[in-house]
């Protein structure tokens, strides 16, 4: 029986981003990859992820950047295996440097390509950020893995990750992996994670 993976994209990305498309292609036959467009607001995003997990009963979560930040919260709560690619664990810092209007970098299903970063959004992320580790537990320590790009200029949170989890891996890339990096580094770890019996 095919397994099921939920992929959670980064802040400026969408469920149609290159990483999502690559994972769907490379894991075809082993796992169905679901890659929803996440709401801009983090509490709405978390609610959506929990709903999808309840409906789909995934075998693992995979996230990148902001998606990895959200994936950690959900995976720890539901005790799901997860791979966190370059998790951005201080989204408030990321957003504070980018206040204003922006465009999503990949197409969204609803056709809306515009977003605005303001103080209200930063406050919402701060509320979630302060409690992001609340559900960490001994069981999830070995189930949630981190994958860190050695040339990532944006997120440097491996030390914080290792305060809570055991397994950290590295790849010679930047913050957003290319399709080739996804094939070489993300896919093998996802396959290994899916093969484990938790």
PDB file of C-alpha atoms in Angstrom:
ATOM      1  CA  UNK A   1       0.000   0.000   0.000  1.00  0.00           C
ATOM      2  CA  UNK A   2       1.288   3.449  -0.939  1.00  0.00           C
ATOM      3  CA  UNK A   3       2.225   5.669   1.944  1.00  0.00           C
ATOM      4  CA  UNK A   4       1.149   9.269   2.327  1.00  0.00           C
ATOM      5  CA  UNK A   5       3.297  12.367   2.898  1.00  0.00           C
ATOM      6  CA  UNK A   6       2.112  15.911   3.513  1.00  0.00           C
ATOM      7  CA  UNK A   7       4.528  18.561   2.239  1.00  0.00           C
ATOM      8  CA  UNK A   8       4.401  22.049   3.783  1.00  0.00           C
ATOM      9  CA  UNK A   9       5.960  24.800   1.682  1.00  0.00           C
ATOM     10  CA  UNK A  10       7.937  27.888   2.668  1.00  0.00           C
ATOM     11  CA  UNK A  11       6.540  31.345   3.366  1.00  0.00           C
ATOM     12  CA  UNK A  12       6.734  32.809  -0.162  1.00  0.00           C
ATOM     13  CA  UNK A  13       6.096  29.478  -1.897  1.00  0.00           C
ATOM     14  CA  UNK A  14       2.971  27.409  -2.571  1.00  0.00           C
ATOM     15  CA  UNK A  15       1.919  23.806  -2.892  1.00  0.00           C
ATOM     16  CA  UNK A  16       3.016  23.984  -6.547  1.00  0.00           C
ATOM     17  CA  UNK A  17       6.628  24.947  -5.764  1.00  0.00           C
ATOM     18  CA  UNK A  18       9.600  23.137  -7.309  1.00  0.00           C
ATOM     19  CA  UNK A  19      10.341  21.158  -4.152  1.00  0.00           C
ATOM     20  CA  UNK A  20       6.768  19.869  -3.934  1.00  0.00           C
ATOM     21  CA  UNK A  21       6.737  18.895  -7.611  1.00  0.00           C
ATOM     22  CA  UNK A  22      10.074  17.108  -7.278  1.00  0.00           C
ATOM     23  CA  UNK A  23       8.957  15.133  -4.240  1.00  0.00           C
ATOM     24  CA  UNK A  24       5.756  14.070  -5.995  1.00  0.00           C
ATOM     25  CA  UNK A  25       7.742  12.852  -9.005  1.00  0.00           C
ATOM     26  CA  UNK A  26      10.534  11.125  -7.094  1.00  0.00           C
ATOM     27  CA  UNK A  27       8.288   9.423  -4.530  1.00  0.00           C
ATOM     28  CA  UNK A  28       5.709   8.265  -7.063  1.00  0.00           C
ATOM     29  CA  UNK A  29       4.914   4.607  -6.437  1.00  0.00           C
ATOM     30  CA  UNK A  30       6.167   4.761  -2.860  1.00  0.00           C
ATOM     31  CA  UNK A  31       4.144   7.611  -1.413  1.00  0.00           C
ATOM     32  CA  UNK A  32       1.404  10.003  -2.393  1.00  0.00           C
ATOM     33  CA  UNK A  33       2.593  13.544  -1.694  1.00  0.00           C
ATOM     34  CA  UNK A  34      -0.083  16.063  -0.745  1.00  0.00           C
ATOM     35  CA  UNK A  35       1.071  19.683  -0.974  1.00  0.00           C
ATOM     36  CA  UNK A  36      -1.655  22.139   0.016  1.00  0.00           C
ATOM     37  CA  UNK A  37      -1.365  25.905  -0.294  1.00  0.00           C
ATOM     38  CA  UNK A  38      -0.940  27.110   3.278  1.00  0.00           C
ATOM     39  CA  UNK A  39      -2.830  30.157   4.569  1.00  0.00           C
ATOM     40  CA  UNK A  40      -0.705  33.250   5.168  1.00  0.00           C
ATOM     41  CA  UNK A  41      -1.763  33.492   8.823  1.00  0.00           C
ATOM     42  CA  UNK A  42      -0.018  30.888  11.003  1.00  0.00           C
ATOM     43  CA  UNK A  43      -2.925  29.934  13.264  1.00  0.00           C
ATOM     44  CA  UNK A  44      -5.063  29.299  10.173  1.00  0.00           C
ATOM     45  CA  UNK A  45      -2.219  27.305   8.644  1.00  0.00           C
ATOM     46  CA  UNK A  46      -1.820  25.133  11.750  1.00  0.00           C
ATOM     47  CA  UNK A  47      -5.576  24.532  11.861  1.00  0.00           C
ATOM     48  CA  UNK A  48      -5.573  23.505   8.187  1.00  0.00           C
ATOM     49  CA  UNK A  49      -2.630  21.135   8.681  1.00  0.00           C
ATOM     50  CA  UNK A  50      -4.306  19.433  11.648  1.00  0.00           C
ATOM     51  CA  UNK A  51      -7.514  19.043   9.611  1.00  0.00           C
ATOM     52  CA  UNK A  52      -5.653  17.501   6.664  1.00  0.00           C
ATOM     53  CA  UNK A  53      -3.792  15.139   9.006  1.00  0.00           C
ATOM     54  CA  UNK A  54      -7.093  14.055  10.542  1.00  0.00           C
ATOM     55  CA  UNK A  55      -8.599  13.423   7.102  1.00  0.00           C
ATOM     56  CA  UNK A  56      -5.583  11.823   5.408  1.00  0.00           C
ATOM     57  CA  UNK A  57      -3.699  10.030   8.239  1.00  0.00           C
ATOM     58  CA  UNK A  58      -0.253  10.754   6.748  1.00  0.00           C
ATOM     59  CA  UNK A  59       2.769   8.578   7.402  1.00  0.00           C
ATOM     60  CA  UNK A  60       5.071  11.600   7.591  1.00  0.00           C
ATOM     61  CA  UNK A  61       5.278  15.375   7.291  1.00  0.00           C
ATOM     62  CA  UNK A  62       7.928  17.170   5.246  1.00  0.00           C
ATOM     63  CA  UNK A  63       8.401  20.903   5.509  1.00  0.00           C
ATOM     64  CA  UNK A  64      10.737  23.579   4.258  1.00  0.00           C
ATOM     65  CA  UNK A  65      11.543  26.867   6.029  1.00  0.00           C
ATOM     66  CA  UNK A  66       8.258  28.218   7.442  1.00  0.00           C
ATOM     67  CA  UNK A  67       6.628  24.930   6.454  1.00  0.00           C
ATOM     68  CA  UNK A  68       9.211  23.116   8.573  1.00  0.00           C
ATOM     69  CA  UNK A  69       8.499  25.464  11.496  1.00  0.00           C
ATOM     70  CA  UNK A  70       4.809  24.533  11.240  1.00  0.00           C
ATOM     71  CA  UNK A  71       5.552  20.846  10.613  1.00  0.00           C
ATOM     72  CA  UNK A  72       7.523  20.547  13.853  1.00  0.00           C
ATOM     73  CA  UNK A  73       4.588  21.849  15.878  1.00  0.00           C
ATOM     74  CA  UNK A  74       2.114  19.444  14.288  1.00  0.00           C
ATOM     75  CA  UNK A  75       4.464  16.437  14.190  1.00  0.00           C
ATOM     76  CA  UNK A  76       5.285  16.717  17.892  1.00  0.00           C
ATOM     77  CA  UNK A  77       1.611  17.088  18.819  1.00  0.00           C
ATOM     78  CA  UNK A  78       0.478  14.134  16.680  1.00  0.00           C
ATOM     79  CA  UNK A  79       3.688  12.124  17.150  1.00  0.00           C
ATOM     80  CA  UNK A  80       4.287  11.864  13.419  1.00  0.00           C
ATOM     81  CA  UNK A  81       7.643  11.322  11.709  1.00  0.00           C
ATOM     82  CA  UNK A  82       8.819  14.506  10.014  1.00  0.00           C
ATOM     83  CA  UNK A  83      11.674  15.891   7.945  1.00  0.00           C
ATOM     84  CA  UNK A  84      12.308  19.594   8.548  1.00  0.00           C
ATOM     85  CA  UNK A  85      14.260  21.248   5.737  1.00  0.00           C
ATOM     86  CA  UNK A  86      16.025  24.441   6.843  1.00  0.00           C
ATOM     87  CA  UNK A  87      13.422  25.107   9.550  1.00  0.00           C
ATOM     88  CA  UNK A  88      12.995  28.825  10.205  1.00  0.00           C
ATOM     89  CA  UNK A  89      12.419  28.802  13.954  1.00  0.00           C
ATOM     90  CA  UNK A  90      12.320  32.601  14.347  1.00  0.00           C
ATOM     91  CA  UNK A  91       9.807  33.635  11.732  1.00  0.00           C
ATOM     92  CA  UNK A  92       9.264  36.960  13.488  1.00  0.00           C
ATOM     93  CA  UNK A  93      12.836  37.971  12.632  1.00  0.00           C
ATOM     94  CA  UNK A  94      12.373  36.876   9.016  1.00  0.00           C
ATOM     95  CA  UNK A  95       9.134  38.867   8.686  1.00  0.00           C
ATOM     96  CA  UNK A  96      10.322  41.999  10.490  1.00  0.00           C
ATOM     97  CA  UNK A  97      12.975  42.469   7.796  1.00  0.00           C
ATOM     98  CA  UNK A  98      10.378  42.188   5.016  1.00  0.00           C
ATOM     99  CA  UNK A  99       7.429  44.393   6.032  1.00  0.00           C
ATOM    100  CA  UNK A 100       5.355  45.453   3.046  1.00  0.00           C
ATOM    101  CA  UNK A 101       3.737  43.982  -0.071  1.00  0.00           C
ATOM    102  CA  UNK A 102       5.130  40.896  -1.785  1.00  0.00           C
ATOM    103  CA  UNK A 103       4.317  38.305  -4.432  1.00  0.00           C
ATOM    104  CA  UNK A 104       4.290  34.551  -3.955  1.00  0.00           C
ATOM    105  CA  UNK A 105       7.099  32.876  -5.904  1.00  0.00           C
ATOM    106  CA  UNK A 106       5.002  29.989  -7.222  1.00  0.00           C
ATOM    107  CA  UNK A 107       1.357  29.869  -8.345  1.00  0.00           C
ATOM    108  CA  UNK A 108      -1.390  29.349  -5.780  1.00  0.00           C
ATOM    109  CA  UNK A 109      -4.575  27.420  -6.527  1.00  0.00           C
ATOM    110  CA  UNK A 110      -6.846  30.374  -5.685  1.00  0.00           C
ATOM    111  CA  UNK A 111      -5.026  32.651  -8.146  1.00  0.00           C
ATOM    112  CA  UNK A 112      -4.035  35.155  -5.461  1.00  0.00           C
ATOM    113  CA  UNK A 113      -0.338  35.931  -5.787  1.00  0.00           C
ATOM    114  CA  UNK A 114      -0.154  38.945  -3.432  1.00  0.00           C
ATOM    115  CA  UNK A 115       0.524  39.097   0.297  1.00  0.00           C
ATOM    116  CA  UNK A 116       1.273  41.769   2.881  1.00  0.00           C
ATOM    117  CA  UNK A 117       3.593  41.443   5.851  1.00  0.00           C
ATOM    118  CA  UNK A 118       2.574  43.766   8.691  1.00  0.00           C
ATOM    119  CA  UNK A 119       2.854  44.005  12.465  1.00  0.00           C
ATOM    120  CA  UNK A 120      -0.355  42.027  12.975  1.00  0.00           C
ATOM    121  CA  UNK A 121       1.076  39.076  11.059  1.00  0.00           C
ATOM    122  CA  UNK A 122       4.344  39.311  12.984  1.00  0.00           C
ATOM    123  CA  UNK A 123       2.418  39.278  16.276  1.00  0.00           C
ATOM    124  CA  UNK A 124       0.526  36.150  15.185  1.00  0.00           C
ATOM    125  CA  UNK A 125       3.773  34.368  14.371  1.00  0.00           C
ATOM    126  CA  UNK A 126       5.261  35.474  17.683  1.00  0.00           C
ATOM    127  CA  UNK A 127       2.375  33.869  19.583  1.00  0.00           C
ATOM    128  CA  UNK A 128       3.027  30.577  17.831  1.00  0.00           C
ATOM    129  CA  UNK A 129       6.802  30.883  18.035  1.00  0.00           C
ATOM    130  CA  UNK A 130       6.748  31.266  21.831  1.00  0.00           C
ATOM    131  CA  UNK A 131       4.994  27.902  22.162  1.00  0.00           C
ATOM    132  CA  UNK A 132       6.585  25.989  19.281  1.00  0.00           C
ATOM    133  CA  UNK A 133       8.323  23.470  21.555  1.00  0.00           C
ATOM    134  CA  UNK A 134       5.385  22.846  23.916  1.00  0.00           C
ATOM    135  CA  UNK A 135       4.615  19.377  22.568  1.00  0.00           C
ATOM    136  CA  UNK A 136       8.157  18.048  22.238  1.00  0.00           C
ATOM    137  CA  UNK A 137       8.411  14.713  23.987  1.00  0.00           C
ATOM    138  CA  UNK A 138      10.831  11.764  24.291  1.00  0.00           C
ATOM    139  CA  UNK A 139       8.955   9.819  21.604  1.00  0.00           C
ATOM    140  CA  UNK A 140       9.281  12.557  18.999  1.00  0.00           C
ATOM    141  CA  UNK A 141      12.999  13.176  19.668  1.00  0.00           C
ATOM    142  CA  UNK A 142      13.998  10.459  17.182  1.00  0.00           C
ATOM    143  CA  UNK A 143      11.020  10.887  14.829  1.00  0.00           C
ATOM    144  CA  UNK A 144      11.604  14.490  13.779  1.00  0.00           C
ATOM    145  CA  UNK A 145      14.695  14.964  11.613  1.00  0.00           C
ATOM    146  CA  UNK A 146      16.384  18.177  10.507  1.00  0.00           C
ATOM    147  CA  UNK A 147      18.068  18.807   7.149  1.00  0.00           C
ATOM    148  CA  UNK A 148      20.270  21.889   6.951  1.00  0.00           C
ATOM    149  CA  UNK A 149      21.840  23.558   3.917  1.00  0.00           C
ATOM    150  CA  UNK A 150      25.484  24.376   4.565  1.00  0.00           C
ATOM    151  CA  UNK A 151      25.191  27.495   2.360  1.00  0.00           C
ATOM    152  CA  UNK A 152      21.878  28.714   3.778  1.00  0.00           C
ATOM    153  CA  UNK A 153      22.104  32.525   4.229  1.00  0.00           C
ATOM    154  CA  UNK A 154      18.685  32.821   5.907  1.00  0.00           C
ATOM    155  CA  UNK A 155      18.038  30.227   8.629  1.00  0.00           C
ATOM    156  CA  UNK A 156      20.694  29.021  11.062  1.00  0.00           C
ATOM    157  CA  UNK A 157      18.785  27.075  13.669  1.00  0.00           C
ATOM    158  CA  UNK A 158      20.520  23.718  13.916  1.00  0.00           C
ATOM    159  CA  UNK A 159      21.671  24.398  17.527  1.00  0.00           C
ATOM    160  CA  UNK A 160      18.095  25.155  18.625  1.00  0.00           C
ATOM    161  CA  UNK A 161      16.812  22.122  16.743  1.00  0.00           C
ATOM    162  CA  UNK A 162      19.335  19.849  18.482  1.00  0.00           C
ATOM    163  CA  UNK A 163      18.167  21.028  21.885  1.00  0.00           C
ATOM    164  CA  UNK A 164      14.948  19.144  21.185  1.00  0.00           C
ATOM    165  CA  UNK A 165      15.706  16.506  18.538  1.00  0.00           C
ATOM    166  CA  UNK A 166      18.431  13.964  17.828  1.00  0.00           C
ATOM    167  CA  UNK A 167      18.926  13.650  14.061  1.00  0.00           C
ATOM    168  CA  UNK A 168      20.447  16.489  12.022  1.00  0.00           C
ATOM    169  CA  UNK A 169      21.636  16.037   8.432  1.00  0.00           C
ATOM    170  CA  UNK A 170      23.320  18.415   5.978  1.00  0.00           C
ATOM    171  CA  UNK A 171      23.369  19.109   2.263  1.00  0.00           C
ATOM    172  CA  UNK A 172      25.615  21.475   0.260  1.00  0.00           C
ATOM    173  CA  UNK A 173      22.883  23.896  -0.697  1.00  0.00           C
ATOM    174  CA  UNK A 174      21.148  27.149   0.179  1.00  0.00           C
ATOM    175  CA  UNK A 175      17.838  27.880   1.896  1.00  0.00           C
ATOM    176  CA  UNK A 176      15.558  26.683  -0.899  1.00  0.00           C
ATOM    177  CA  UNK A 177      16.812  23.430  -2.426  1.00  0.00           C
ATOM    178  CA  UNK A 178      16.989  22.968  -6.166  1.00  0.00           C
ATOM    179  CA  UNK A 179      15.188  20.044  -7.792  1.00  0.00           C
ATOM    180  CA  UNK A 180      18.504  18.173  -8.004  1.00  0.00           C
ATOM    181  CA  UNK A 181      19.261  18.788  -4.313  1.00  0.00           C
ATOM    182  CA  UNK A 182      15.777  17.573  -3.445  1.00  0.00           C
ATOM    183  CA  UNK A 183      16.441  14.338  -5.346  1.00  0.00           C
ATOM    184  CA  UNK A 184      19.869  13.802  -3.818  1.00  0.00           C
ATOM    185  CA  UNK A 185      19.229  14.781  -0.199  1.00  0.00           C
ATOM    186  CA  UNK A 186      15.537  15.147   0.655  1.00  0.00           C
ATOM    187  CA  UNK A 187      14.186  12.065  -1.114  1.00  0.00           C
ATOM    188  CA  UNK A 188      16.581   9.479   0.421  1.00  0.00           C
ATOM    189  CA  UNK A 189      15.890  10.781   3.927  1.00  0.00           C
ATOM    190  CA  UNK A 190      12.138  10.729   3.340  1.00  0.00           C
ATOM    191  CA  UNK A 191      12.371   7.133   2.104  1.00  0.00           C
ATOM    192  CA  UNK A 192      14.419   6.188   5.150  1.00  0.00           C
ATOM    193  CA  UNK A 193      11.961   7.906   7.470  1.00  0.00           C
ATOM    194  CA  UNK A 194       9.003   6.133   5.837  1.00  0.00           C
ATOM    195  CA  UNK A 195      10.750   2.764   6.168  1.00  0.00           C
ATOM    196  CA  UNK A 196      11.076   3.067   9.936  1.00  0.00           C
ATOM    197  CA  UNK A 197       8.416   1.518  12.120  1.00  0.00           C
ATOM    198  CA  UNK A 198       7.188   3.934  14.752  1.00  0.00           C
TER     199      UNK A 198
END
